[in-house]
Phi, psi and omega in degrees: 000135181270148178224162176101181182285145178286126180292154178268132180248134181288127177062014178227129178233125178259138178290164183298330181295339181291342182251022181300152179064021175232074186296343182278355180275154179209170181097167183304136003270015180268192179296147179300148179279150171275126186295119178293328179298323178297319178298321178295320179294319179298318179298318180295323180294312179299318180297318181293323179295320179296321179296317179296319180298314180298318180295318179295319180298314181297318180295314180297317179298320180296316179296318179299319179297318179296317178297318179298317178297321180295315180293327179298315180283333177291323178095156181299320178303320179295320179297317180299318180296320179296313179298322180295319179296319179295319183293321187253017190293334184237356186263097182225159177221142182267121179227125182054035178081001181246150177272132179234134174297135180291333180234049182294130179248111183255105182262029178299137182306326180297317180296318179297325178292315183291335179292348173294337187257321186203162185289135174276134184242158184278133177298322180298315180295319179293325177295317178298319183294336181253018183054051181059042179055050181285158183295330180295337179266353183285130180237358180193154179212111183237191182294329185269338181162187181259154180241135183235142174268137184209155174249113183273164186306330181280003176096356180282144169265124186232164172247123183251117178263117179258108185289150173297149179287106182198131177294337182292340183267358184297317181295319179295321179300313181292320180298319179297317181294314183293324182285299182291337177283341182261330187260140178230118179206145182302337183252021171248140181294124180290126174265121185269320183193178178214165176219129177223095180225127183054237180265004184270134176228116182230145176237135184244119183244162168293136184286132177254110191291340182257019173065214181244164184297324181302315181297322180290327183278327192242002181278292181220161176295327180297317178295315181296328181295329178293335177273079179289175187297313178302324179291324178292324177294319177301317182294311184291328177293321178296320178294316179298322179296317180296316181292321177298320179292319179295318183286329187223054185272013179101257182285343183233157176219106185248135175253128181292306174089354184208048182290133175200166179293339180283337179263009175257103181266156185235128179276192185296339178257011183063025170284130184282144177230118181282133182227189177059068179265039182297325186251019182294143178226155180256124180286306179191165176212142177277349179244094185288348179268357182286162178298329182294339180293349178272355178286160175301128182250129178266110184295324182267034183293126177230183186298327184290341180296320176299326187290346173294319175295321180297316180299312181294327175297318178301322177297316180296319179298317176296319179300320180291327182274332186248342185060028172271152176294151184298328181292343176274351189245068176237157182293344179276336182258349180232141174270090188290344182271352183280150180289336182290337182296326181273015180281169185295336183291337183269346184268145176306124184299338180289346181264346185282146176072020180256007179089010182237021185300322182293319179290326176300315179298319180293324178289326174297321177294321177297318178298320178298319179294323180294334186256018178302145185296321180272118185304322183296340180274353179277148178287168172279163179291332175295317176297321179297313182297315180297326177294314179298316181296321179294318178297320179296323179291317180298321183264018174058046177244025185271011178293335180285136178295345179284337187259092179228159184266042174203161177247116180255000000 
């Protein structure tokens, strides 16, 4: 049998029948031949592509291995920093003349630790909520920083305390977060969030519409007149209740350390909220795994440490009854044991003649006991609270939910 293309003959043409029974032949006058050269070219093309693929695979694998080895020795922190720089390379906002990343991610261990207690919030969002910390939003200015009123995206009205830039305030900042972030009580100021970015330290609280007790007592007579005696008893009972709970809360014993009328905030119903836990310390805890175990612990904590809070409470109680400044109400400037101290000249004139003179006298005596020079002679805060609650019951002032004969 013949195969292959039929040769061309000059001046001679053979009919197709001449090539019968030779299926391997092709070309005129038979079926056209398939070009063998094309098949050869196709084979070469496929072969070259396979060679290129194998070379590319080997090269890519080698580069990947080298990159992996480099990243291994560079370490995960380095990788995170590189990714962070790529993510934030163009997203900035100008605040107070400084550039801030709009999506700054601060993975500092301190921030991660504080997030155990309360939500970390964005400086950019807080800046927007206060119109870049504008003067129109400012509602307070103290030794530690300024306070701004703001409406945050979730609809809450909050008070944002922006601390002064100072390394000396770092410990106070952390103490406030750990204390108010761990403790929950109706008479403690709710801490909603915090912000710690670069040199900025901010604390976000629930807004208290009636300010602090100091402003009501010492601004004008009109303001003080609104604080009638039953309302003042409600306030002082709430403060005593909070301190009794802090001192004898079961597994924990916390000392506030800085009680004053300025750190007693009042909500829309004049319910008191204790704030400013900058100097709070933990006496002891039976649960060393609790969040409270992260508070500053005083190893030499003794019974007299609680009595510092008791003394300061006595000063606040006197301030509430007399409307005298706290610096005028110390055991060195007043003879608390004299009968003249409980006389009508020392009591706020707005409280006289309202039918509560006897209870006023008894509360003055309680304040005197709280401010005794020898700490061991001062009552405990639980005893103080129970005394106030009992007096309120005797004088029919127990309508307030704050005045109850138990500590919950």
